[in-house]
Short mmCIF file of C-alpha atoms and ligand atoms in Angstrom, two decimals:
data_model
loop_
_atom_site.label_atom_id
_atom_site.label_comp_id
_atom_site.label_asym_id
_atom_site.label_seq_id
_atom_site.Cartn_x
_atom_site.Cartn_y
_atom_site.Cartn_z
CA MET C 1119 -23.38 97.73 -19.14
CA ARG C 1120 -22.83 95.79 -15.87
CA ILE C 1121 -23.60 92.22 -16.67
CA ALA C 1122 -23.18 88.89 -14.50
CA PHE C 1123 -23.44 85.50 -15.57
CA VAL C 1124 -24.71 82.80 -13.32
CA TYR C 1125 -24.13 79.21 -13.48
CA CYS C 1126 -26.46 76.65 -11.53
CA ASP C 1127 -23.99 73.46 -10.75
CA VAL C 1128 -25.85 70.46 -10.68
CA ASP C 1129 -22.30 68.47 -11.05
CA SER C 1130 -22.95 67.83 -14.53
CA PRO C 1131 -20.23 65.95 -16.68
CA SER C 1132 -19.63 69.30 -18.49
CA ARG C 1133 -19.24 71.51 -15.88
CA TYR C 1134 -16.03 72.59 -16.89
CA LEU C 1135 -16.61 73.03 -20.32
CA ARG C 1136 -19.24 75.28 -19.47
CA MET C 1137 -17.19 77.36 -17.71
CA LEU C 1138 -15.05 77.83 -20.31
CA GLU C 1139 -17.82 78.79 -22.91
CA ILE C 1140 -18.92 81.01 -20.19
CA GLY C 1141 -15.29 82.48 -19.88
CA VAL C 1142 -15.27 83.07 -23.71
CA LEU C 1143 -18.43 85.28 -23.78
CA GLN C 1144 -17.67 86.72 -20.34
CA ARG C 1145 -14.14 87.88 -22.52
CA MET C 1146 -16.07 88.97 -25.27
CA LEU C 1147 -17.97 91.03 -23.14
CA GLU C 1148 -15.05 92.70 -20.84
CA GLU C 1149 -13.26 93.57 -24.49
CA ALA C 1150 -15.91 95.16 -25.61
CA HIS C 1151 -15.34 97.10 -22.08
CA HIS C 1152 -18.66 95.78 -19.90
CA GLU C 1153 -18.61 95.41 -16.25
CA VAL C 1154 -18.74 91.40 -16.13
CA ALA C 1155 -18.39 89.08 -13.24
CA SER C 1156 -19.16 85.21 -13.28
CA VAL C 1157 -20.59 83.05 -10.27
CA LEU C 1158 -21.47 79.67 -9.61
CA ALA C 1159 -24.97 79.09 -8.28
CA GLY C 1160 -26.75 75.99 -6.44
CA TRP C 1161 -30.13 75.07 -5.40
CA PHE C 1162 -29.54 76.35 -2.29
CA ASP C 1163 -28.86 80.07 -3.38
CA THR C 1164 -31.84 82.75 -3.27
CA GLY C 1165 -31.48 85.45 -5.69
CA ASP C 1166 -30.30 87.41 -3.01
CA SER C 1167 -27.22 85.22 -2.16
CA CYS C 1168 -26.62 84.07 -5.76
CA LEU C 1169 -26.20 87.52 -6.92
CA ALA C 1170 -24.32 88.88 -3.23
CA ARG C 1171 -20.91 87.44 -4.70
CA VAL C 1172 -21.26 89.59 -7.84
CA SER C 1173 -19.61 92.77 -6.77
CA PHE C 1174 -21.95 95.24 -8.69
CA LEU C 1175 -25.99 95.00 -9.35
CA PRO C 1176 -26.08 93.83 -12.98
CA ASN C 1177 -28.45 95.32 -15.47
CA VAL C 1178 -28.07 92.18 -17.48
CA THR C 1179 -28.35 88.55 -16.07
CA VAL C 1180 -27.01 85.56 -18.88
CA LEU C 1181 -28.16 82.03 -17.14
CA PHE C 1182 -26.12 79.53 -18.63
CA LEU C 1183 -28.24 76.28 -19.11
CA ASP C 1184 -26.26 73.22 -19.75
CA GLU C 1185 -28.17 69.53 -20.33
CA PHE C 1186 -28.90 69.04 -16.91
CA ASN C 1187 -28.96 72.28 -15.36
CA TRP C 1188 -32.79 73.68 -16.10
CA GLN C 1189 -34.89 72.58 -13.44
CA ALA C 1190 -32.06 74.23 -11.17
CA THR C 1191 -31.77 76.98 -13.20
CA LYS C 1192 -35.77 77.60 -13.82
CA GLU C 1193 -35.45 78.01 -9.79
CA VAL C 1194 -32.77 80.58 -9.29
CA ALA C 1195 -33.90 82.29 -12.35
CA GLN C 1196 -37.32 83.00 -10.40
CA LYS C 1197 -35.85 84.13 -7.44
CA ILE C 1198 -33.68 86.59 -9.14
CA ARG C 1199 -36.30 88.06 -11.16
CA SER C 1200 -38.58 87.92 -8.06
CA LEU C 1201 -35.96 90.76 -7.13
CA PRO C 1202 -36.97 94.19 -6.45
CA HIS C 1203 -34.19 95.31 -8.50
CA ARG C 1204 -34.96 95.36 -12.35
CA GLN C 1205 -32.95 93.38 -14.66
CA THR C 1206 -32.73 91.93 -18.15
CA LEU C 1207 -32.63 88.40 -18.08
CA ILE C 1208 -31.13 85.99 -20.61
CA ALA C 1209 -31.26 82.16 -21.45
CA VAL C 1210 -28.36 80.40 -22.97
CA GLY C 1211 -26.68 77.30 -23.58
CA PRO C 1212 -26.81 73.67 -24.76
CA TYR C 1213 -30.68 73.32 -23.19
CA ALA C 1214 -31.29 76.78 -24.94
CA THR C 1215 -31.08 75.03 -27.97
CA ILE C 1216 -32.42 72.00 -27.61
CA ALA C 1217 -35.68 72.58 -25.71
CA PRO C 1218 -36.53 76.45 -26.49
CA ASP C 1219 -40.38 76.34 -26.11
CA THR C 1220 -39.37 74.82 -22.85
CA VAL C 1221 -37.54 77.98 -21.74
CA LEU C 1222 -39.78 80.47 -23.17
CA LYS C 1223 -42.94 78.98 -21.55
CA SER C 1224 -41.32 79.40 -18.38
CA GLY C 1225 -41.93 83.02 -18.89
CA ILE C 1226 -39.13 84.01 -16.59
CA PHE C 1227 -36.61 85.08 -19.32
CA ASP C 1228 -36.76 88.10 -21.36
CA PHE C 1229 -34.52 86.61 -24.24
CA LEU C 1230 -33.18 83.12 -25.08
CA LEU C 1231 -30.08 82.51 -26.96
CA VAL C 1232 -30.88 79.52 -29.22
CA GLY C 1233 -27.00 78.04 -31.16
CA GLU C 1234 -24.03 79.60 -30.30
CA PRO C 1235 -24.36 82.66 -28.41
CA ASP C 1236 -21.02 84.42 -28.84
CA VAL C 1237 -21.19 86.89 -31.24
CA ALA C 1238 -25.51 86.78 -30.58
CA LEU C 1239 -24.94 87.77 -27.24
CA LEU C 1240 -22.50 90.61 -27.95
CA GLU C 1241 -25.40 91.85 -30.25
CA LEU C 1242 -27.63 91.75 -27.82
CA VAL C 1243 -25.94 93.80 -24.88
CA THR C 1244 -24.97 96.26 -27.28
CA GLN C 1245 -28.48 96.77 -28.66
CA LEU C 1246 -30.04 96.42 -25.14
CA GLU C 1247 -27.10 99.37 -23.77
CA ARG C 1248 -28.46 102.11 -26.80
CA LYS C 1249 -31.81 100.92 -26.24
CA GLY C 1250 -31.70 99.82 -29.80
CA ASP C 1251 -33.75 97.45 -31.98
CA VAL C 1252 -33.19 93.84 -30.75
CA SER C 1253 -35.89 92.31 -33.41
CA GLN C 1254 -33.47 91.31 -35.78
CA ILE C 1255 -30.78 89.53 -34.00
CA ARG C 1256 -30.03 85.96 -34.79
CA ASN C 1257 -30.01 83.19 -32.74
CA VAL C 1258 -32.32 85.70 -30.66
CA TRP C 1259 -35.75 84.46 -29.49
CA PHE C 1260 -38.29 86.71 -26.89
CA ARG C 1261 -41.93 87.14 -26.37
CA ALA C 1262 -42.94 90.34 -28.19
CA ALA C 1263 -46.45 92.46 -27.81
CA GLN C 1264 -49.79 90.28 -27.81
CA ASP C 1265 -47.53 87.45 -26.96
CA LYS C 1266 -46.18 86.90 -29.96
CA VAL C 1267 -43.02 84.69 -30.20
CA VAL C 1268 -40.46 86.22 -32.38
CA ARG C 1269 -37.79 83.39 -33.71
CA ASN C 1270 -34.95 84.85 -35.51
CA PRO C 1271 -32.94 82.53 -37.31
CA LEU C 1272 -29.96 80.95 -36.50
CA ARG C 1273 -26.57 82.24 -38.00
CA PRO C 1274 -23.53 80.27 -39.20
CA LEU C 1275 -21.33 78.86 -37.07
CA VAL C 1276 -18.20 79.99 -36.29
CA ASP C 1277 -15.71 78.54 -38.50
CA ASN C 1278 -12.38 80.06 -37.23
CA LEU C 1279 -12.28 79.17 -33.25
CA ASP C 1280 -9.01 81.42 -33.68
CA SER C 1281 -10.92 84.19 -33.91
CA LEU C 1282 -12.66 84.18 -30.50
CA PRO C 1283 -11.13 85.34 -27.04
CA LEU C 1284 -9.28 83.51 -24.85
CA PRO C 1285 -11.50 82.57 -21.75
CA ASP C 1286 -12.13 84.43 -18.86
CA ARG C 1287 -10.81 81.60 -16.05
CA THR C 1288 -12.71 82.95 -13.08
CA LEU C 1289 -15.14 80.34 -13.17
CA ALA C 1290 -13.01 77.45 -13.07
CA GLU C 1291 -10.42 79.07 -10.55
CA ASN C 1292 -13.51 79.92 -7.80
CA ASP C 1293 -14.51 76.32 -8.54
CA TRP C 1294 -16.13 75.13 -5.13
CA ASN C 1295 -15.04 71.42 -6.06
CA ALA C 1296 -11.65 72.54 -6.42
CA LEU C 1297 -9.28 69.87 -5.30
CA PRO C 1298 -6.80 70.91 -2.47
CA ASP C 1299 -3.02 71.34 -3.90
CA VAL C 1300 -3.57 70.44 -7.21
CA SER C 1301 -4.17 73.36 -9.06
CA THR C 1302 -5.50 72.57 -12.53
CA LEU C 1303 -5.75 74.16 -15.65
CA TYR C 1304 -8.49 73.45 -17.69
CA MET C 1305 -8.36 73.78 -21.46
CA LEU C 1306 -11.22 73.79 -24.03
CA VAL C 1307 -9.06 73.15 -28.20
CA SER C 1308 -12.60 72.38 -30.06
CA ARG C 1309 -16.29 72.23 -30.57
CA GLY C 1310 -18.42 69.51 -31.28
CA CYS C 1311 -18.17 65.67 -31.70
CA LYS C 1312 -18.83 63.75 -34.83
CA TYR C 1313 -20.50 60.57 -32.86
CA SER C 1314 -24.43 60.16 -32.17
CA CYS C 1315 -24.57 58.58 -28.96
CA THR C 1316 -28.09 57.80 -28.05
CA PHE C 1317 -28.03 59.41 -24.49
CA CYS C 1318 -26.41 62.50 -25.50
CA TYR C 1319 -27.50 66.32 -26.38
CA VAL C 1320 -24.59 66.72 -29.14
CA PRO C 1321 -26.37 64.74 -31.87
CA LEU C 1322 -29.34 67.25 -31.24
CA LEU C 1323 -26.82 70.45 -31.27
CA LYS C 1324 -25.51 68.88 -34.76
CA ASN C 1325 -28.83 68.33 -35.91
CA SER C 1326 -30.28 71.98 -35.34
CA TYR C 1327 -26.94 73.26 -36.80
CA GLU C 1328 -28.00 71.43 -40.53
CA GLY C 1329 -26.20 73.70 -43.28
CA LYS C 1330 -24.95 76.59 -41.05
CA GLY C 1331 -21.16 75.11 -41.12
CA GLU C 1332 -18.86 72.31 -40.01
CA TYR C 1333 -19.83 71.35 -36.90
CA CYS C 1334 -17.05 69.88 -35.21
CA ARG C 1335 -14.02 72.77 -35.25
CA THR C 1336 -10.57 72.78 -33.59
CA ARG C 1337 -8.81 75.85 -32.65
CA SER C 1338 -5.15 75.62 -34.45
CA PRO C 1339 -2.12 73.84 -33.06
CA SER C 1340 -0.21 77.15 -32.75
CA HIS C 1341 -3.33 78.80 -31.00
CA VAL C 1342 -3.42 75.84 -27.98
CA ALA C 1343 0.04 75.95 -28.17
CA GLY C 1344 0.23 79.74 -27.27
CA GLU C 1345 -2.59 79.97 -24.39
CA LEU C 1346 -0.78 76.98 -22.72
CA LEU C 1347 2.38 78.49 -22.60
CA GLU C 1348 0.92 81.83 -21.52
CA GLU C 1349 -1.20 80.49 -18.53
CA LEU C 1350 1.48 77.90 -17.79
CA ARG C 1351 4.05 81.12 -17.61
CA GLN C 1352 1.58 82.60 -14.85
CA LYS C 1353 0.82 79.83 -12.46
CA ASP C 1354 2.60 77.16 -10.96
CA TYR C 1355 -0.28 74.60 -12.57
CA LYS C 1356 -0.04 70.94 -11.44
CA ARG C 1357 -2.03 68.98 -13.91
CA VAL C 1358 -4.23 70.42 -17.25
CA CYS C 1359 -7.40 69.01 -17.91
CA PHE C 1360 -8.56 69.25 -21.30
CA VAL C 1361 -12.82 69.22 -21.03
CA ASP C 1362 -13.61 68.94 -25.01
CA GLU C 1363 -15.94 66.33 -25.52
CA ILE C 1364 -13.47 64.10 -27.83
CA PHE C 1365 -10.22 65.84 -27.64
CA PRO C 1366 -9.04 66.08 -31.55
CA LEU C 1367 -7.06 63.28 -32.42
CA SER C 1368 -6.04 64.27 -36.18
CA LYS C 1369 -2.42 63.17 -36.69
CA THR C 1370 -1.77 66.42 -38.36
CA TRP C 1371 -3.04 68.18 -35.25
CA LEU C 1372 -1.21 66.49 -33.05
CA ARG C 1373 1.82 66.81 -35.26
CA GLY C 1374 1.16 70.82 -35.05
CA PHE C 1375 0.31 71.01 -31.45
CA ALA C 1376 3.89 68.55 -30.78
CA GLN C 1377 6.22 71.10 -32.94
CA HIS C 1378 4.72 74.10 -30.71
CA LEU C 1379 5.41 72.11 -27.35
CA ARG C 1380 9.07 71.17 -26.37
CA LYS C 1381 8.95 68.00 -24.43
CA GLY C 1382 8.17 68.40 -21.01
CA ALA C 1383 6.82 71.74 -21.54
CA LEU C 1384 3.17 70.73 -20.13
CA PRO C 1385 2.69 69.37 -16.67
CA PRO C 1386 0.71 65.65 -16.97
CA TRP C 1387 -2.22 66.07 -18.79
CA GLU C 1388 -5.94 63.83 -19.30
CA ALA C 1389 -8.60 64.34 -22.15
CA ASN C 1390 -11.74 62.75 -23.47
CA VAL C 1391 -11.02 60.73 -26.30
CA ALA C 1392 -12.36 57.94 -28.73
CA VAL C 1393 -11.11 54.75 -28.50
CA GLU C 1394 -11.29 54.24 -32.38
CA GLN C 1395 -9.46 56.98 -33.33
CA CYS C 1396 -6.22 55.67 -30.93
CA ASP C 1397 -3.54 53.72 -33.00
CA SER C 1398 -0.18 53.57 -31.78
CA GLU C 1399 1.03 56.74 -33.69
CA VAL C 1400 -2.15 58.93 -32.15
CA LEU C 1401 -1.26 57.41 -28.49
CA SER C 1402 2.76 57.98 -29.57
CA LEU C 1403 1.95 61.34 -30.35
CA LEU C 1404 0.13 62.11 -27.18
CA ALA C 1405 2.79 60.77 -24.55
CA GLU C 1406 5.20 62.82 -26.83
CA VAL C 1407 3.85 66.18 -25.28
CA GLY C 1408 3.29 64.77 -21.84
CA CYS C 1409 -0.38 63.12 -21.77
CA LYS C 1410 -0.70 61.15 -18.64
CA ARG C 1411 -4.11 60.10 -18.47
CA LEU C 1412 -7.12 59.11 -21.13
CA HIS C 1413 -10.71 58.93 -20.75
CA ILE C 1414 -13.00 56.86 -22.75
CA GLY C 1415 -16.56 55.96 -22.70
CA VAL C 1416 -17.36 52.26 -21.68
CA GLU C 1417 -20.99 52.71 -20.72
CA THR C 1418 -21.59 49.11 -20.52
CA GLY C 1419 -20.06 45.84 -20.53
CA ASN C 1420 -22.36 44.25 -22.97
CA GLU C 1421 -21.03 44.70 -26.31
CA THR C 1422 -24.25 44.77 -28.59
CA PHE C 1423 -25.93 47.06 -25.72
CA ARG C 1424 -22.95 49.41 -26.15
CA LYS C 1425 -23.14 49.31 -29.56
CA ARG C 1426 -27.17 50.12 -29.32
CA LEU C 1427 -26.05 52.95 -27.01
CA ALA C 1428 -23.45 54.62 -28.58
CA ASN C 1429 -24.51 53.78 -32.70
CA ARG C 1430 -21.31 52.55 -33.11
CA ASN C 1431 -18.85 49.79 -32.84
CA VAL C 1432 -17.03 50.26 -29.82
CA ASN C 1433 -16.21 46.23 -29.09
CA SER C 1434 -14.39 45.02 -26.12
CA GLU C 1435 -11.25 43.94 -27.79
CA LYS C 1436 -11.11 47.27 -29.11
CA ILE C 1437 -11.03 48.62 -26.15
CA LEU C 1438 -8.59 45.74 -24.73
CA ALA C 1439 -6.34 46.60 -27.47
CA PHE C 1440 -6.20 50.46 -26.70
CA LEU C 1441 -5.68 49.51 -22.97
CA ASP C 1442 -2.77 47.65 -24.05
CA LEU C 1443 -1.54 50.39 -26.61
CA ALA C 1444 -1.69 52.93 -23.19
CA ARG C 1445 0.46 50.81 -20.89
CA GLU C 1446 3.00 50.72 -23.73
CA HIS C 1447 2.65 54.40 -23.61
CA GLU C 1448 2.60 54.89 -19.69
CA ILE C 1449 -0.57 56.58 -20.18
CA SER C 1450 -3.22 54.87 -17.79
CA VAL C 1451 -7.09 54.75 -18.66
CA ILE C 1452 -9.86 55.54 -16.95
CA ALA C 1453 -12.99 54.05 -18.08
CA HIS C 1454 -17.08 55.58 -17.51
CA VAL C 1455 -19.83 53.58 -16.95
CA MET C 1456 -23.49 54.39 -16.86
CA ILE C 1457 -25.79 52.57 -14.95
CA GLY C 1458 -29.32 52.77 -14.03
CA LEU C 1459 -29.85 51.99 -18.36
CA PRO C 1460 -33.32 52.44 -19.45
CA LEU C 1461 -32.97 48.28 -20.97
CA GLU C 1462 -30.51 47.49 -18.49
CA ASN C 1463 -31.74 44.49 -16.57
CA ALA C 1464 -29.80 42.82 -14.05
CA GLU C 1465 -27.81 40.61 -15.83
CA LEU C 1466 -26.64 43.30 -18.33
CA ALA C 1467 -25.08 44.79 -14.76
CA GLU C 1468 -23.70 41.73 -13.79
CA GLU C 1469 -22.07 41.88 -17.01
CA THR C 1470 -20.43 45.25 -16.93
CA LEU C 1471 -19.26 44.47 -13.51
CA PHE C 1472 -17.68 41.47 -15.02
CA PHE C 1473 -16.22 43.35 -17.73
CA LEU C 1474 -15.19 45.54 -15.72
CA LYS C 1475 -13.49 43.38 -12.98
CA ASN C 1476 -11.43 41.35 -15.56
CA THR C 1477 -10.10 44.27 -17.26
CA ASN C 1478 -7.38 46.41 -15.91
CA PHE C 1479 -8.50 50.38 -15.82
CA ASP C 1480 -6.71 52.58 -13.69
CA GLY C 1481 -10.02 54.07 -12.63
CA ILE C 1482 -13.76 53.72 -13.29
CA GLU C 1483 -15.84 56.76 -13.15
CA TYR C 1484 -19.62 55.70 -12.75
CA ARG C 1485 -22.63 58.49 -13.47
CA LEU C 1486 -26.34 57.61 -13.02
CA PHE C 1487 -27.95 57.90 -16.15
CA HIS C 1488 -29.91 60.86 -16.89
CA PRO C 1489 -32.69 61.22 -19.57
CA ILE C 1490 -31.94 64.33 -21.59
CA GLU C 1491 -34.74 65.38 -23.16
CA LYS C 1492 -35.56 65.00 -27.38
CA THR C 1493 -32.79 62.46 -27.27
CA PRO C 1494 -33.43 59.04 -28.31
CA LEU C 1495 -32.83 57.46 -24.91
CA GLY C 1496 -34.48 59.92 -23.25
CA THR C 1497 -37.75 59.38 -25.37
CA TYR C 1498 -37.27 56.25 -24.73
CA ALA C 1499 -37.10 56.46 -21.05
CA ALA C 1500 -39.85 59.27 -20.41
CA GLY C 1501 -42.38 56.68 -22.52
CA LYS C 1502 -41.72 54.07 -20.16
CA GLU C 1503 -42.31 56.44 -17.53
CA GLU C 1504 -45.78 57.42 -19.02
CA ALA C 1505 -46.58 53.91 -19.30
CA ALA C 1506 -45.92 52.57 -16.29
CA ASN C 1507 -47.47 55.94 -14.87
CA SER C 1508 -50.87 55.14 -17.26
CA SER C 1509 -53.75 53.11 -15.43
CA ALA C 1510 -53.77 50.62 -18.27
CA CYS C 1511 -50.53 49.69 -16.88
CA HIS C 1512 -50.01 46.95 -14.32
CA VAL C 1513 -46.20 47.46 -13.90
CA LYS C 1514 -46.46 50.60 -11.38
CA PRO C 1515 -42.76 52.02 -10.35
CA PRO C 1516 -42.33 51.51 -6.53
S1 SF4 M 915 -19.08 60.95 -28.07
FE1 SF4 M 915 -19.37 61.57 -26.14
S2 SF4 M 915 -19.80 63.70 -27.02
FE2 SF4 M 915 -19.60 62.39 -28.88
S3 SF4 M 915 -22.00 61.95 -29.10
FE3 SF4 M 915 -20.89 60.42 -27.94
S4 SF4 M 915 -21.55 60.65 -25.46
FE4 SF4 M 915 -21.98 62.91 -26.77
#
């Protein structure tokens, strides 16, 4: 089969994570001897322009839905669907799991894969090629005759991540946002996150997998080290960026990781971490293997508000202590902050500015709050919008 992956790039914070997830799917299909390509797409794309970046005419196009790109993907998928060339359209990715009925209702896709798509996609493509029976494939949803919706159950989560192939890096290598002269190796070593932030899609995925296995999983240190060393042998990367939701910080894992990498084996690298998991020993282990920068979620300056947002207590004292420890280990710290949060008023925004001004972060990354369907904060924001738009409400949005 000739299969194209299309990822609509709306600058989601998880874009590199998605590129690697697609890379794993791509590699699985390549290993099964399918002809596979992957492309980034944007709002500006027509169906033709998007597929013109693929060197063949696909039988199957797989569109990857992250937590933010549904609207853009829907438009691109519609344009692809309207092309004279008939092909099977499949939707995969977190949004397909969070809001499967919305995706199915759009009527654009032939199939939808809920949950982790790795094995399910391979099985589906195999059956399509054989013109076989697709009706029983776990994780696959579709509309059958008489508009009947087939919702096959979820299969268990992949328990051993080492069993998955290493990603094809085509998308990350062709990133149109890449910094010139800073070749970056993007790495993914885990799946899942144990936290439950109210604005994040992760708890929704976690809930949908109840009873299907351990949600937070990590590749073995030797598997990760092997991939790193092989990639670095092939190309002169200037930095490594671990794109996991939260980088694994178990001391046993970190010691194993350090054992497989001699000092100086890695170029400077960075990762996202949870402040409360970083004690002095963890930071020392990270520094030992070349970590130079850590990203932390601060979100807002007010402790109580932060606690409500993150569903856990990341108080400012902990953040300041973490900052001092990181400095001791010559690791810089980037704070991630959200603006335009529901419930945020001028006073809270001022407090965030005050906190950032008086805390010596090495960098600050701002992101405008974007509500994600079905998350507690997304639902709250949608309710507010509805109330503001209803005739009973005196306060109208500008
Ligand atoms: S820590 Fe990050 S990935 Fe985990 S739930 Fe919070 S925002 Fe989501």
